[in-house]
Short mmCIF file of C-alpha atoms in Angstrom, two decimals:
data_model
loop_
_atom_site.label_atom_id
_atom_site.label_comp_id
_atom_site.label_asym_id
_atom_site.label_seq_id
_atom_site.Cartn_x
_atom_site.Cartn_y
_atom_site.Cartn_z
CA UNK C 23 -40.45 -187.11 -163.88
CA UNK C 24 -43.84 -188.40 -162.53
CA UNK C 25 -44.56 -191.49 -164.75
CA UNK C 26 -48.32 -190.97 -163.69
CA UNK C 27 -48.24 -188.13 -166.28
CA UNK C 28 -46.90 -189.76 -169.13
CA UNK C 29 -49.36 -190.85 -171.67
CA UNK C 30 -46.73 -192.20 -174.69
CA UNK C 31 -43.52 -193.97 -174.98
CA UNK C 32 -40.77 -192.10 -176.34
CA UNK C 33 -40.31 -194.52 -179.21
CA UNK C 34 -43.90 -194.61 -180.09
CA UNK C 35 -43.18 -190.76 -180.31
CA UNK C 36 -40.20 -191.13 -182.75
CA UNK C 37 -41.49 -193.64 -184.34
CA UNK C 38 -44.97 -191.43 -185.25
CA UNK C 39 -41.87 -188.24 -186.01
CA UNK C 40 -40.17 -190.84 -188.60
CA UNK C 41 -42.85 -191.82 -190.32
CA UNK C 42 -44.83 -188.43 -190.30
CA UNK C 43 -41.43 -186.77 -191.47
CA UNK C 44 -40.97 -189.54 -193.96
CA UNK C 45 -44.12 -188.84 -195.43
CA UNK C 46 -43.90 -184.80 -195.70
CA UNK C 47 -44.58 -183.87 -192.87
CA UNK C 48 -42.91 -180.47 -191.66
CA UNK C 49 -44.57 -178.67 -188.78
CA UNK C 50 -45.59 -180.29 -185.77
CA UNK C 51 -49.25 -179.56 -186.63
CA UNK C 52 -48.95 -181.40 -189.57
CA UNK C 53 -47.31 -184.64 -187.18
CA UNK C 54 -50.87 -184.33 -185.38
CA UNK C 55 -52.49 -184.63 -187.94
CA UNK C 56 -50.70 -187.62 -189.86
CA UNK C 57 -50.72 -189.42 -186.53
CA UNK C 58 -54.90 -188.53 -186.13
CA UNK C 59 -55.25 -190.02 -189.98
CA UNK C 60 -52.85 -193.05 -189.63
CA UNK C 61 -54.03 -193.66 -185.88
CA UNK C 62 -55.71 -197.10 -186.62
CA UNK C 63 -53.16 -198.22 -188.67
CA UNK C 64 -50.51 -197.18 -186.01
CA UNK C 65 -52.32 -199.00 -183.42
CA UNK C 66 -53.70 -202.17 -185.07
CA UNK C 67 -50.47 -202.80 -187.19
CA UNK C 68 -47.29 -201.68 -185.39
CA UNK C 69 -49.27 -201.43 -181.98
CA UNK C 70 -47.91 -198.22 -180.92
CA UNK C 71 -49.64 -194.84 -179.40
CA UNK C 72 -52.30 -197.19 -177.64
CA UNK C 73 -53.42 -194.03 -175.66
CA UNK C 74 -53.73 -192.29 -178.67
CA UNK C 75 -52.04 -189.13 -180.72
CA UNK C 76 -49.94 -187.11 -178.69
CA UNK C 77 -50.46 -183.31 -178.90
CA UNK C 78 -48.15 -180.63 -180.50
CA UNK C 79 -47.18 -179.53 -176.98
CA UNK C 80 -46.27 -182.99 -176.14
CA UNK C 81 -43.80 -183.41 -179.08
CA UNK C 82 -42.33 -180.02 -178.28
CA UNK C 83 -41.92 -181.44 -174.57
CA UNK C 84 -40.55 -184.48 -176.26
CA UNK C 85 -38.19 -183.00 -178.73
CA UNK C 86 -36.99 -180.41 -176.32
CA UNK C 87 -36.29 -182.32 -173.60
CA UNK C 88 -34.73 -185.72 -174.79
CA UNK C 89 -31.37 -185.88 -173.95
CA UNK C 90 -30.07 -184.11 -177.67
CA UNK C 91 -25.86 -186.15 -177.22
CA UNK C 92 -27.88 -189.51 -176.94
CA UNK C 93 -30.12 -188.77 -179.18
CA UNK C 94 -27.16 -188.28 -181.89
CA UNK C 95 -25.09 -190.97 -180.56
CA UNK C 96 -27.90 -193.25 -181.28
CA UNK C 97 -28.55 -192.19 -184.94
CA UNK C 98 -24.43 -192.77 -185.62
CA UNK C 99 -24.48 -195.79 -183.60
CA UNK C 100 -27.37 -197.58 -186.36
CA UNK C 101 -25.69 -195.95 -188.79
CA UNK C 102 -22.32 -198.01 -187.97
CA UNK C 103 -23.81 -200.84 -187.40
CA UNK C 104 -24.76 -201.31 -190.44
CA UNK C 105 -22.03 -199.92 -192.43
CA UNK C 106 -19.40 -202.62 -189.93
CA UNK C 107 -22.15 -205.30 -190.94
CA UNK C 108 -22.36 -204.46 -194.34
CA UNK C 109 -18.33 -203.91 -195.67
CA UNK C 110 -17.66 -204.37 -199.43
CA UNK C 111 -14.74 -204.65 -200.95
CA UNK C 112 -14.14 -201.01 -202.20
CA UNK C 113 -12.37 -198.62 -199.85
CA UNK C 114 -14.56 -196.60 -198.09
CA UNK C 115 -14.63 -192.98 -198.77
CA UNK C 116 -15.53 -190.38 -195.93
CA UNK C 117 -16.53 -187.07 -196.49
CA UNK C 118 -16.41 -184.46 -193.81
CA UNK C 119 -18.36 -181.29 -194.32
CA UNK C 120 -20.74 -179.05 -192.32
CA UNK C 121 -23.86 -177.69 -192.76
CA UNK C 122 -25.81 -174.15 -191.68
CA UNK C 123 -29.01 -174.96 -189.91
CA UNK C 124 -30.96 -172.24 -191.50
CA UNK C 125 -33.80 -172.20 -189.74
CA UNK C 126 -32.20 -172.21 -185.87
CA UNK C 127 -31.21 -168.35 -185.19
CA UNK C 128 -29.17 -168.73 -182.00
CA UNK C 129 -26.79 -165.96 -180.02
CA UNK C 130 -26.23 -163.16 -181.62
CA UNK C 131 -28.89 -164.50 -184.90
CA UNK C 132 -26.56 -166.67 -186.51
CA UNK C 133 -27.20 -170.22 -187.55
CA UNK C 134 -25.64 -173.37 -185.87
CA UNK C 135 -23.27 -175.62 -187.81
CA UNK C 136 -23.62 -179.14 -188.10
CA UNK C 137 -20.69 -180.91 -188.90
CA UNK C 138 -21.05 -184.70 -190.31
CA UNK C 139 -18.54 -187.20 -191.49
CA UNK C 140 -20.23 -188.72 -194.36
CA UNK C 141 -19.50 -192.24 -195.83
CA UNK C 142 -19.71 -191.44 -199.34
CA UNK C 143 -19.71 -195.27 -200.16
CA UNK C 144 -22.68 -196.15 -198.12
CA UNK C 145 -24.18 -192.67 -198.53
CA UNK C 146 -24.92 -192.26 -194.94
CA UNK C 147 -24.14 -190.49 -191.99
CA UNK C 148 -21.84 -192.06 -189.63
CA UNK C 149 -21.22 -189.21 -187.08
CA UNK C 150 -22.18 -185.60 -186.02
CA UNK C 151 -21.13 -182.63 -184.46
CA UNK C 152 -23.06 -179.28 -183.73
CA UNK C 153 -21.39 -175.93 -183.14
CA UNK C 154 -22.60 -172.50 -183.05
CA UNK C 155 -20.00 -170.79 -185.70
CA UNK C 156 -18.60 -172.09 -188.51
CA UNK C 157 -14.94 -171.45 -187.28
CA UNK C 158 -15.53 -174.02 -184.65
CA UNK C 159 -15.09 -176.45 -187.09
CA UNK C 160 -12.20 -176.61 -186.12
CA UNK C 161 -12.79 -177.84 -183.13
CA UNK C 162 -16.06 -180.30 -184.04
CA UNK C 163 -13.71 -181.84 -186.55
CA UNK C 164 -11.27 -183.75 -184.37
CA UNK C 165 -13.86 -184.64 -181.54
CA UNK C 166 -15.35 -186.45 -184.92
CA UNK C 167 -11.76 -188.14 -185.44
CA UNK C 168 -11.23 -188.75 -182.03
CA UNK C 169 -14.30 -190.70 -181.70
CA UNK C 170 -13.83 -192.33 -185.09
CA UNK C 171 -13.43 -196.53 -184.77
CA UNK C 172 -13.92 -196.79 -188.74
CA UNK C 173 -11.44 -194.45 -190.61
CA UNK C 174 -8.55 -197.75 -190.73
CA UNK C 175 -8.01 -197.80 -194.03
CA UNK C 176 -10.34 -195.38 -194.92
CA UNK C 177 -10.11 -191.89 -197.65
CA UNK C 178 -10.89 -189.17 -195.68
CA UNK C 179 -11.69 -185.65 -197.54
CA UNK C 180 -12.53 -182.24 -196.00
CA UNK C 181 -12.78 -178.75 -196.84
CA UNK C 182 -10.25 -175.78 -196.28
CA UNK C 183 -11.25 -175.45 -193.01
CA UNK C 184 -10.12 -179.13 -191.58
CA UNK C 185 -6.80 -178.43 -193.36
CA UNK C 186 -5.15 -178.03 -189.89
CA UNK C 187 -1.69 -179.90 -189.02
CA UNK C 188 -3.79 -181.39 -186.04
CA UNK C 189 -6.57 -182.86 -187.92
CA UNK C 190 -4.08 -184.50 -190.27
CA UNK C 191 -2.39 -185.69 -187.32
CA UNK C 192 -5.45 -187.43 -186.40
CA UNK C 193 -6.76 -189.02 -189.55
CA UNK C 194 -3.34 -190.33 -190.01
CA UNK C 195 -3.26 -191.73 -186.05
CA UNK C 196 -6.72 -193.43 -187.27
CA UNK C 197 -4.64 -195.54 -190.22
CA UNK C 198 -6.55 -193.14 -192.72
CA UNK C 199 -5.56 -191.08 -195.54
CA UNK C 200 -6.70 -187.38 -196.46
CA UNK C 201 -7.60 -185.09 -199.18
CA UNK C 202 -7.95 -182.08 -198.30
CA UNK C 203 -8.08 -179.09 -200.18
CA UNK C 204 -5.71 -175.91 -199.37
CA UNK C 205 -6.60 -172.37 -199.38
CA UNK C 206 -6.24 -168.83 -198.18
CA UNK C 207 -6.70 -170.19 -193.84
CA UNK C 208 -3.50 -171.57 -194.84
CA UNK C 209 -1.80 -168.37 -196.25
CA UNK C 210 2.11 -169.48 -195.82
CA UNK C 211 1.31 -173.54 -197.32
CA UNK C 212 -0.74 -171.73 -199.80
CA UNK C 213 1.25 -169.00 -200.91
CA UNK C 214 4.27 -171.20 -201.52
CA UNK C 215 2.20 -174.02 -203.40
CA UNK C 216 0.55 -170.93 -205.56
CA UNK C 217 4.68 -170.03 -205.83
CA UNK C 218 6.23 -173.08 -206.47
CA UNK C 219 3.97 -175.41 -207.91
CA UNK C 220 4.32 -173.32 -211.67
CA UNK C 221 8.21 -174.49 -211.68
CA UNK C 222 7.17 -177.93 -210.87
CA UNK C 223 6.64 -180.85 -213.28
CA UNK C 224 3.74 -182.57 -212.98
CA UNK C 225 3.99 -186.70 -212.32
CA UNK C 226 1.11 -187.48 -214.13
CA UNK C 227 -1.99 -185.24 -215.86
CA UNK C 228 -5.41 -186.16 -216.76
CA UNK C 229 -7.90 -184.14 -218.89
CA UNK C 230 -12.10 -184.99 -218.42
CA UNK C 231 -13.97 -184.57 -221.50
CA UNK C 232 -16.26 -181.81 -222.30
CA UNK C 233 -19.31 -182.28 -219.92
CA UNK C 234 -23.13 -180.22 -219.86
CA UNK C 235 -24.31 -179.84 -216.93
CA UNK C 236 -27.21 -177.06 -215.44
CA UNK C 237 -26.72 -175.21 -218.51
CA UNK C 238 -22.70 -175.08 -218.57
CA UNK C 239 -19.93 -176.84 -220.73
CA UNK C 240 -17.23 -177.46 -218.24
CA UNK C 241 -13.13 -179.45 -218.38
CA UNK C 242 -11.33 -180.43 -215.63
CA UNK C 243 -7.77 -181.03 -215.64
CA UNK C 244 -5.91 -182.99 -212.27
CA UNK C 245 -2.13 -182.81 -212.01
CA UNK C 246 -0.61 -184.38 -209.18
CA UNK C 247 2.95 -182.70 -208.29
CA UNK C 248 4.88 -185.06 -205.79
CA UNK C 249 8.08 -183.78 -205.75
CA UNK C 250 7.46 -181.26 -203.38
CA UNK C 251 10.64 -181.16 -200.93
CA UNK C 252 10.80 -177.83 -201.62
CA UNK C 253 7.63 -176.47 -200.37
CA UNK C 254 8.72 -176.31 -196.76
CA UNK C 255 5.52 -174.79 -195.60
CA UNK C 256 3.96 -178.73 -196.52
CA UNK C 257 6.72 -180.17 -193.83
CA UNK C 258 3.89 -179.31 -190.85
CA UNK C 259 1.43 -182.03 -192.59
CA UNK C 260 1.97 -185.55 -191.45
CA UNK C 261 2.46 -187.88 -194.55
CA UNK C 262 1.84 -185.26 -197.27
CA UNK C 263 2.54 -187.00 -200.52
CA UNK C 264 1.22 -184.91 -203.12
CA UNK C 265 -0.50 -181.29 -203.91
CA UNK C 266 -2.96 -181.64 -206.11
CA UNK C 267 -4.26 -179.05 -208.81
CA UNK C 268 -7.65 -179.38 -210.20
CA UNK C 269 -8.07 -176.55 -212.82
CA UNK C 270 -11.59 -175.74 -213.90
CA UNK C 271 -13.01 -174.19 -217.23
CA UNK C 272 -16.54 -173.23 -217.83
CA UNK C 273 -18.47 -172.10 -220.58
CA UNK C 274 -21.97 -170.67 -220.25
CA UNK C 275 -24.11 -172.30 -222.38
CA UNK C 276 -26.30 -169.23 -223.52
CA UNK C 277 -24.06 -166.18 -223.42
CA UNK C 278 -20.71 -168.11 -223.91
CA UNK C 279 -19.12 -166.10 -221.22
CA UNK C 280 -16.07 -168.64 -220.18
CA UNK C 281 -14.42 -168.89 -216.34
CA UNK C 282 -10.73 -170.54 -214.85
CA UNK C 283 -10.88 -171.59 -211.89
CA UNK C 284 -7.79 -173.61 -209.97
CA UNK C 285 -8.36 -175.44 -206.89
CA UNK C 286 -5.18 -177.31 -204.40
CA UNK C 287 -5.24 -180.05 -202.44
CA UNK C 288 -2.63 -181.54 -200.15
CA UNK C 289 -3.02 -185.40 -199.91
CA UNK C 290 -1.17 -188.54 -198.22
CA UNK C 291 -2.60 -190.82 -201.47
CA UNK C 292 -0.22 -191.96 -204.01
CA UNK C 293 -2.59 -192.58 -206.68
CA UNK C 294 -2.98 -190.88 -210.59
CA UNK C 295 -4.44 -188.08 -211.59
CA UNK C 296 -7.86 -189.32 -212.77
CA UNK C 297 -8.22 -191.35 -209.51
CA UNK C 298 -7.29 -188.25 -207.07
CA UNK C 299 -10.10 -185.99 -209.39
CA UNK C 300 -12.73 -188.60 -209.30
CA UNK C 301 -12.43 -188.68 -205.50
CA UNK C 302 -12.50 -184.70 -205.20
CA UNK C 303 -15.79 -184.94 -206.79
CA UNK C 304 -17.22 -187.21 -204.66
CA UNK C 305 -16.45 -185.50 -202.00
CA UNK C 306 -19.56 -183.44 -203.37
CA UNK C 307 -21.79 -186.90 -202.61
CA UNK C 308 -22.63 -185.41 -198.83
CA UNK C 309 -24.34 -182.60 -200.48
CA UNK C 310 -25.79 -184.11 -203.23
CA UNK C 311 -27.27 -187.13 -201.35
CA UNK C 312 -27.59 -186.10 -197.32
CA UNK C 313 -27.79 -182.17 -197.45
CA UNK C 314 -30.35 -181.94 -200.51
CA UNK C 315 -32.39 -184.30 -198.80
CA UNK C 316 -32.26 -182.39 -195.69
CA UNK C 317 -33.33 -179.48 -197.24
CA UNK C 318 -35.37 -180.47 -200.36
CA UNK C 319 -37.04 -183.59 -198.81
CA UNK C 320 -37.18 -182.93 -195.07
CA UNK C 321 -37.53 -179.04 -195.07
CA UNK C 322 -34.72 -178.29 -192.56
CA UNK C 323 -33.72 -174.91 -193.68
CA UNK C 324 -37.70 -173.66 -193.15
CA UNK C 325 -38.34 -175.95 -190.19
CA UNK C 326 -37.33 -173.15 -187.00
CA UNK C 327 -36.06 -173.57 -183.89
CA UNK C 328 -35.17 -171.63 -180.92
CA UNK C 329 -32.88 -173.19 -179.13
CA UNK C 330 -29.68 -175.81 -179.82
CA UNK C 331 -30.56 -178.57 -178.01
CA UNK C 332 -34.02 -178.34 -180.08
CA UNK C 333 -32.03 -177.90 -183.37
CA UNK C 334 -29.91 -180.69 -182.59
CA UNK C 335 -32.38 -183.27 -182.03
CA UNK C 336 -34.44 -181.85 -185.12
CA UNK C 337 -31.36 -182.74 -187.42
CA UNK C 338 -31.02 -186.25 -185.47
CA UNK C 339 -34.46 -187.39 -186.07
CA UNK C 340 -34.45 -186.15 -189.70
CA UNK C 341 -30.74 -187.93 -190.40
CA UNK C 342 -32.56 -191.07 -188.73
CA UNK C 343 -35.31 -190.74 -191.62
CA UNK C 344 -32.75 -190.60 -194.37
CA UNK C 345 -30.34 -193.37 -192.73
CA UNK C 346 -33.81 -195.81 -192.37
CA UNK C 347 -34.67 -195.10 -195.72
CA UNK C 348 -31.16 -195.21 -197.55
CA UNK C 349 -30.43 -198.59 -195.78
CA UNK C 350 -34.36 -199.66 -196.97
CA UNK C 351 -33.09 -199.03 -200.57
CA UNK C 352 -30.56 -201.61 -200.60
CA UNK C 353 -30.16 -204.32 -202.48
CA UNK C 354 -30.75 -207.38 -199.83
CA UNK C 355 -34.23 -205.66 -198.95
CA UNK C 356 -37.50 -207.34 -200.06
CA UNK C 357 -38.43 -206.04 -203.70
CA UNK C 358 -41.28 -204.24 -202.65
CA UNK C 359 -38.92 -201.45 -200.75
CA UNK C 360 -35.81 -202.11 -203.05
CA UNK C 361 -37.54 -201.26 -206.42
CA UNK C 362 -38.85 -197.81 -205.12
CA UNK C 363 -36.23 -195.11 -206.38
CA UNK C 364 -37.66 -192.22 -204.45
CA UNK C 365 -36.26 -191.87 -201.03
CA UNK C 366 -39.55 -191.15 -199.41
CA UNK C 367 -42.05 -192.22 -201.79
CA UNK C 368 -42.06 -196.41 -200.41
CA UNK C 369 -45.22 -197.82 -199.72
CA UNK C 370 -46.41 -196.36 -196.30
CA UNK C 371 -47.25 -199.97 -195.33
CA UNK C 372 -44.02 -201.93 -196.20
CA UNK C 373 -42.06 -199.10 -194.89
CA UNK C 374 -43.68 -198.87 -191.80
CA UNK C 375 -43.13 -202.07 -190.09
CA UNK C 376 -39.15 -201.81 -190.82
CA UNK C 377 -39.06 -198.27 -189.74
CA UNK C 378 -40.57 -199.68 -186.24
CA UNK C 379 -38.14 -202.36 -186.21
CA UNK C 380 -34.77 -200.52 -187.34
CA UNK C 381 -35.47 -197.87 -184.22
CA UNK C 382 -36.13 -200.65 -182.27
CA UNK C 383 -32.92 -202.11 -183.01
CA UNK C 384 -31.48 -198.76 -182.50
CA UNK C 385 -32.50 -197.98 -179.32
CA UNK C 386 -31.28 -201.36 -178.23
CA UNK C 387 -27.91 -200.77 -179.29
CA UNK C 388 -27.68 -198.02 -176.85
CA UNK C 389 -29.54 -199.66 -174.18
CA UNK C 390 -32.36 -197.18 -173.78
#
């Protein structure tokens, strides 16, 4: 590239996407615009875009063309850092899930997937993978694990589609345990369990009370079934301790009309019932905290792109809002951020100046 040409730094560019995206912003239009409004500010307090706002094309160019695997790696990389500086004394749960970019039509019209492993203790992000289908989970899944320097000791849990005898190879390999629930991808462990699991008597049983939630009364009931020699179909799982049965009843509020449902997991924990249930159901933390905000926040279902390399480095920069604001809510933050309980509602001006200085520090990690 011909450095004659270029007008901005690329972190006074991200730095202008952060805080514009922090503050609403959607379209690249609307980036403009924030950065025209805030340009004195911008300039006279965190001394950045000193040749001005840079144009929509500009931040297409920019977003486009930045390197999308560095871009990523960068994000995780803060991300870590702070979780490996920042270790309490609970055991840290990971969730691993993926996520349809709605608004990204690639191939044949379909949606990429982007799978994250989720620290569900921390709430934040610690790694990513894209693919184009969701079957190649699959194969996102262990390049996740195989990257992975902080699953020791760690609860990992997944969906259906990570309950492969090579991902559970993996997470064990990383000193981690699993739960990970079973279903039909699985049709000889599942079958059996479905089969078996009825004779079976369960080592311990817990019962939730009656909860109300968006207009439904709902139980659960965990059993944990560890005598399960039988179930040779299990033997393929490394360290399989346990299967799991969570067993669901709903009532509808209004009309009364009442549903079962029954849900397995295989697991490597030996704990109790009411431990193994709470954990399921914070597995449900990486949608309730990073994919809501994604979408209900940040606007990442309506925000289109073309192409994956665009996509990718759309979902980067808007998990490297939610990971500077998430780490700005903690506790050893000055008040004036820490008291805030909106994610993107902190004071533009005490925000701003950290925002600067956490992609500062992430950038330097990396060396760029």
């Amino acid at each position: 590239m011909n450095k004659g040409n270029c007008k901005h730094k690329l972190s006074d560019m991200l730095l202008l996407v952060i805080l514009a995206r922090a503050c609403g912003c959607e379209t690249r239009k609307d980036i403009v615009a924030f950065g025209t409004i805030h340009l004195s500010y911008l300039q006279d307090h965190l001394v950045i875009l000193a040749k001005g706002c840079p144009s929509e094309p500009t931040l297409c160019r920019m977003e486009g063309g930045i390197d999308d695997i560095t871009l990523a790696s960068l994000v995780s990389t803060l991300s870590r850092k702070y979780v490996s500086e920042h270790d309490g004394a609970n055991r840290r749960h990971i969730a691993i899930d993926g996520k349809f970019m709605l608004g990204t039509k690639i191939g044949d019209g379909r949606s990429p997937d982007v799978v994250t492993a989720f620290s569900v203790t921390d709430r934040l992000p610690l790694d990513t993978e894209m693919c184009e289908v969701k079957s190649n989970e699959i194969k996102a899944v262990p390049k996740i694990i195989e990257r992975a320097d902080y699953m020791n000791g760690c609860v990992i849990t997944a969906d259906a589609m990570s309950c492969q005898s090579s991902i559970i190879k993996g997470i064990v390999g990383k000193g981690a345990d699993y739960l990970i629930a079973l279903k039909a991808n699985q049709k000889a462990a599942r079958w059996s369990v479905e089969d078996t699991v009825p004779t079976l008597r369960p080592n311990d049983e817990w019962k939730s009370e009656w909860e109300l939630a968006h207009g439904r009364l709902y139980q659960r009931r965990c059993r944990v079934y560890s005598d399960i020699s039988g179930i040779k179909a299990l033997e393929k799982f490394l360290n399989v301790k346990a299967v799991v049965t969570i067993d669901t009843h709903t009532i509808e509020k209004n009309s009364g009309t009442e549903q079962n449902q029954t849900r397995y997991y295989i697991t490597s924990l030996e704990e109790g019932a009411q431990t193994l249930d709470r954990i399921s159901r914070m597995h449900w933390g990486i949608e309730n905290n990073l994919h809501w905000t994604l979408d209900a926040r940040m606007s990442q279902d309506s925000t289109k792109r073309k192409e994956t390399k665009s996509a990718r480095n759309l979902d980067s920069i808007q998990k490297l809002v939610y990971i500077i604001y998430t780490i700005a809510s903690k506790k050893h933050l000055p008040e004036a951020i820490r008291k805030r309980k909106e994610l993107l509602k902190v004071k533009f001006s005490a925000i701003a100046s950290y925002a600067k200085n956490s992609l500062a520090y992430a950038i330097s990690l990396l060396s760029l």
